[in-house]
Amino acid sequence: MTLRHSPREGSARRIGGEIPDATIARLPVYQRVLAALAESHVAIVSSEEIAAASGVSSANVRRDLSHLGSQGTRGVGYHVFSLLAHVTQALGISSERPVVIVGAGHIGTALAAYQGLPSRGFRVVGVVDISVDRVGFPVTESTQMRVRPLTELEAIVREGSARIGVIATPGAAAQYVCDRLVQAGVRSILNFAPVTLAVPQDVEIRQVDLAVELQILAFHEQRRTVTIPECSA
Amino acid sequence: MTLRHSPREGSARRIGGEIPDATIARLPVYQRVLAALAESHVAIVSSEEIAAASGVSSANVRRDLSHLGSQGTRGVGYHVFSLLAHVTQALGISSERPVVIVGAGHIGTALAAYQGLPSRGFRVVGVVDISVDRVGFPVTESTQMRVRPLTELEAIVREGSARIGVIATPGAAAQYVCDRLVQAGVRSILNFAPVTLAVPQDVEIRQVDLAVELQILAFHEQRRTVTIPECSA
DNA sequence: CGGTGTGAACCACTTCACAGCA
DNA sequence: TGCTGTGAAGTGGTTCACACCG
């Protein structure tokens, strides 16, 4: 799932275009699709094609893109390169965003090893863990980055200017780690631990729980087998 | 993120209570919270308390629970055990759901090793990979389950009666694997590869893209720094 | 033509506010 | 008295349908 924690940042107006949250959640997908098209030297694309490649309705794609004030050509479509630039710009990939990862288990390592991060504007400035079995060892085979001790968390955040943190620890440690991240100045947290975290209002949390995703699938699966699949009139 | 693929299953009515999707996505969270309370031998809980522990408003909790036709006591609260039973029952955890995982990289391994799965009603019946470097080796240190070759995918699905599959492969392989899963009879797929998959209408896909989650955080992060944080009247 | 951009209708979900009951 | 359960109002997002224009 993806809990949205703060119902609506009581203050904090948006910039010009007033982009809805639902649109923002889709922009990265469009970006990926457009990047692939650009790679294939496709110059023009229609909302219908973007829709098909993103699993969204074409009307929704057009609405989303209109929020960026983006410029398609009527009767033709969108210019892939300029649209990609627009989307990328809206997502703010201009600068390199430092990210710190807490927990060098499977998920933490997966994220640290993920090839797609640099191209999306992220740089992992450190992976920390509490276990002596992991500290000092390379994060993955393909990197020379080493896992650092939890004690260095604050130093890593400070030196790397990280404002985004990832919690990939067991549930029991999550709130403690969260507090330390917030204390160190991290403002955005991606939490993989299966617990609800308490944070100050100005810190944003995104929750990803793998078991929850499976449970949602299972629910629909169950319903499908109980319900009559085709029910006309 | 969590793309909802089918805008609304054109057919397929819901059962009695007509439970909304948004509620379903929160039920697993309530389940977790209630299980923890039960563990602590708490007998009664109010919607306010559940709300606090789940990061949801109390009105929303009450509304959600009312969809299950659940029975709280006015002036008192909910009986933890019976409510937990209700929620669990609604999620359909009665039976053990077999799951097959494709890709024994970090994410696939993380899921296979996740302790929380059995208690939520899932059983991993197989982990397959195409790489000779992984096939035959134990999935994790703590299991005797071994990674099996991709060629055995269909056999594993059949023998394990798996109707849920997880794709944890590189993007390039995802559609191919997806086709094979569907062909083998899998009806629900959790996809971690950063691609949009094409599936028949009766197959449900849930998409989890770690980079997308980070990008959404980054967007808000950016906006926060650009916008005036406190803007009264 | 053909595809964008968008008002307007529609829909799903959330929140408010309070009646109703232990 | 206090908390549930729920009509009614509010909010945000999606879809429709078509005017508009290259």
Short mmCIF file of C-alpha atoms in Angstrom, two decimals, chain A residues 91-226:
data_model
loop_
_atom_site.label_atom_id
_atom_site.label_comp_id
_atom_site.label_asym_id
_atom_site.label_seq_id
_atom_site.Cartn_x
_atom_site.Cartn_y
_atom_site.Cartn_z
CA LEU A 91 9.87 16.06 -10.87
CA GLY A 92 12.89 18.14 -10.00
CA ILE A 93 15.59 15.81 -11.22
CA SER A 94 17.79 18.78 -11.93
CA SER A 95 19.89 18.20 -8.86
CA GLU A 96 21.38 15.04 -7.43
CA ARG A 97 19.44 14.00 -4.35
CA PRO A 98 21.47 12.29 -1.65
CA VAL A 99 19.79 9.31 0.01
CA VAL A 100 20.81 7.42 3.12
CA ILE A 101 19.75 3.82 3.64
CA VAL A 102 19.39 2.27 7.08
CA GLY A 103 19.50 -1.50 7.15
CA ALA A 104 21.73 -3.59 4.91
CA GLY A 105 19.38 -6.55 4.70
CA HIS A 106 17.82 -7.72 1.47
CA ILE A 107 15.67 -4.68 0.84
CA GLY A 108 18.27 -2.11 1.79
CA THR A 109 20.79 -3.85 -0.40
CA ALA A 110 18.29 -4.14 -3.25
CA LEU A 111 17.77 -0.42 -3.21
CA ALA A 112 21.45 0.38 -2.91
CA ALA A 113 22.18 -1.89 -5.87
CA TYR A 114 19.34 -0.57 -8.00
CA GLN A 115 20.79 0.67 -11.26
CA GLY A 116 17.83 2.93 -11.93
CA LEU A 117 18.52 5.35 -9.09
CA PRO A 118 21.31 7.48 -10.54
CA SER A 119 19.38 8.10 -13.75
CA ARG A 120 16.42 9.26 -11.69
CA GLY A 121 18.50 11.76 -9.81
CA PHE A 122 19.36 9.86 -6.66
CA ARG A 123 22.71 9.09 -5.13
CA VAL A 124 23.13 6.70 -2.23
CA VAL A 125 25.51 8.45 0.14
CA GLY A 126 25.61 5.68 2.69
CA VAL A 127 24.26 2.37 3.85
CA VAL A 128 24.36 1.74 7.59
CA ASP A 129 23.61 -1.30 9.69
CA ILE A 130 23.87 -2.25 13.31
CA SER A 131 25.10 -5.79 12.80
CA VAL A 132 28.81 -6.52 13.06
CA ASP A 133 28.26 -9.26 10.48
CA ARG A 134 27.57 -6.63 7.86
CA VAL A 135 29.47 -3.51 8.84
CA GLY A 136 32.63 -3.11 6.83
CA PHE A 137 31.61 -5.46 4.05
CA PRO A 138 30.83 -4.23 0.55
CA VAL A 139 27.15 -3.40 0.11
CA THR A 140 27.03 -5.43 -3.10
CA GLU A 141 29.50 -7.30 -5.25
CA SER A 142 29.47 -4.56 -7.84
CA THR A 143 30.27 -1.62 -5.60
CA GLN A 144 33.21 -0.66 -3.51
CA MET A 145 30.86 1.09 -1.09
CA ARG A 146 30.98 -0.53 2.32
CA VAL A 147 28.33 -0.88 4.98
CA ARG A 148 28.99 1.57 7.79
CA PRO A 149 28.03 1.31 11.44
CA LEU A 150 24.78 2.81 12.68
CA THR A 151 26.77 5.12 14.92
CA GLU A 152 27.92 7.05 11.87
CA LEU A 153 24.37 7.74 10.70
CA GLU A 154 24.33 11.39 11.74
CA ALA A 155 27.74 12.02 10.23
CA ILE A 156 26.70 10.48 6.93
CA VAL A 157 23.52 12.54 6.78
CA ARG A 158 25.45 15.69 7.56
CA GLU A 159 28.36 15.11 5.22
CA GLY A 160 26.18 13.85 2.40
CA SER A 161 23.49 16.51 2.96
CA ALA A 162 20.90 13.75 2.80
CA ARG A 163 17.31 14.89 3.20
CA ILE A 164 15.82 11.57 2.15
CA GLY A 165 16.18 8.42 4.23
CA VAL A 166 15.16 4.83 3.71
CA ILE A 167 14.27 2.56 6.63
CA ALA A 168 14.87 -1.06 5.74
CA THR A 169 15.20 -2.50 9.21
CA PRO A 170 13.09 -4.94 11.19
CA GLY A 171 9.92 -3.43 12.55
CA ALA A 172 11.18 -3.25 16.12
CA ALA A 173 14.00 -0.89 15.18
CA ALA A 174 12.06 1.34 12.80
CA GLN A 175 10.76 4.00 15.16
CA TYR A 176 14.15 4.36 16.82
CA VAL A 177 15.89 4.73 13.49
CA CYS A 178 13.19 7.12 12.33
CA ASP A 179 13.74 9.37 15.32
CA ARG A 180 17.44 9.47 14.67
CA LEU A 181 16.93 10.25 11.00
CA VAL A 182 14.57 13.10 11.83
CA GLN A 183 16.91 14.38 14.48
CA ALA A 184 19.73 14.33 11.96
CA GLY A 185 17.72 16.50 9.59
CA VAL A 186 16.10 14.05 7.20
CA ARG A 187 12.76 15.35 5.99
CA SER A 188 11.43 12.55 3.78
CA ILE A 189 11.39 8.89 4.74
CA LEU A 190 10.61 5.78 2.78
CA ASN A 191 9.69 3.08 5.28
CA PHE A 192 9.72 -0.63 4.46
CA ALA A 193 9.24 -1.78 8.03
CA PRO A 194 5.74 -3.00 8.82
CA VAL A 195 4.98 -0.39 11.44
CA THR A 196 3.31 3.01 11.45
CA LEU A 197 5.85 5.66 12.29
CA ALA A 198 5.25 8.79 14.32
CA VAL A 199 6.97 11.86 12.93
CA PRO A 200 6.73 15.65 13.25
CA GLN A 201 4.32 17.33 10.86
CA ASP A 202 7.01 18.65 8.59
CA VAL A 203 8.41 15.18 7.85
CA GLU A 204 6.84 13.12 5.11
CA ILE A 205 6.56 9.36 5.34
CA ARG A 206 5.85 6.89 2.59
CA GLN A 207 5.05 3.39 3.63
CA VAL A 208 5.72 0.33 1.51
CA ASP A 209 4.77 -3.00 3.00
CA LEU A 210 5.35 -6.00 0.78
CA ALA A 211 3.01 -8.26 2.74
CA VAL A 212 0.23 -5.71 2.48
CA GLU A 213 0.53 -5.69 -1.29
CA LEU A 214 0.18 -9.43 -1.34
CA GLN A 215 -2.79 -9.28 1.00
CA ILE A 216 -4.60 -6.86 -1.27
CA LEU A 217 -4.01 -9.17 -4.21
CA ALA A 218 -5.21 -12.10 -2.15
CA PHE A 219 -8.39 -10.30 -1.19
CA HIS A 220 -9.34 -9.69 -4.80
CA GLU A 221 -8.29 -13.20 -5.67
CA GLN A 222 -10.63 -14.54 -3.04
CA ARG A 223 -13.47 -12.28 -4.07
CA ARG A 224 -13.10 -13.31 -7.67
CA THR A 225 -13.54 -16.96 -6.85
CA VAL A 226 -16.56 -16.29 -4.63
#
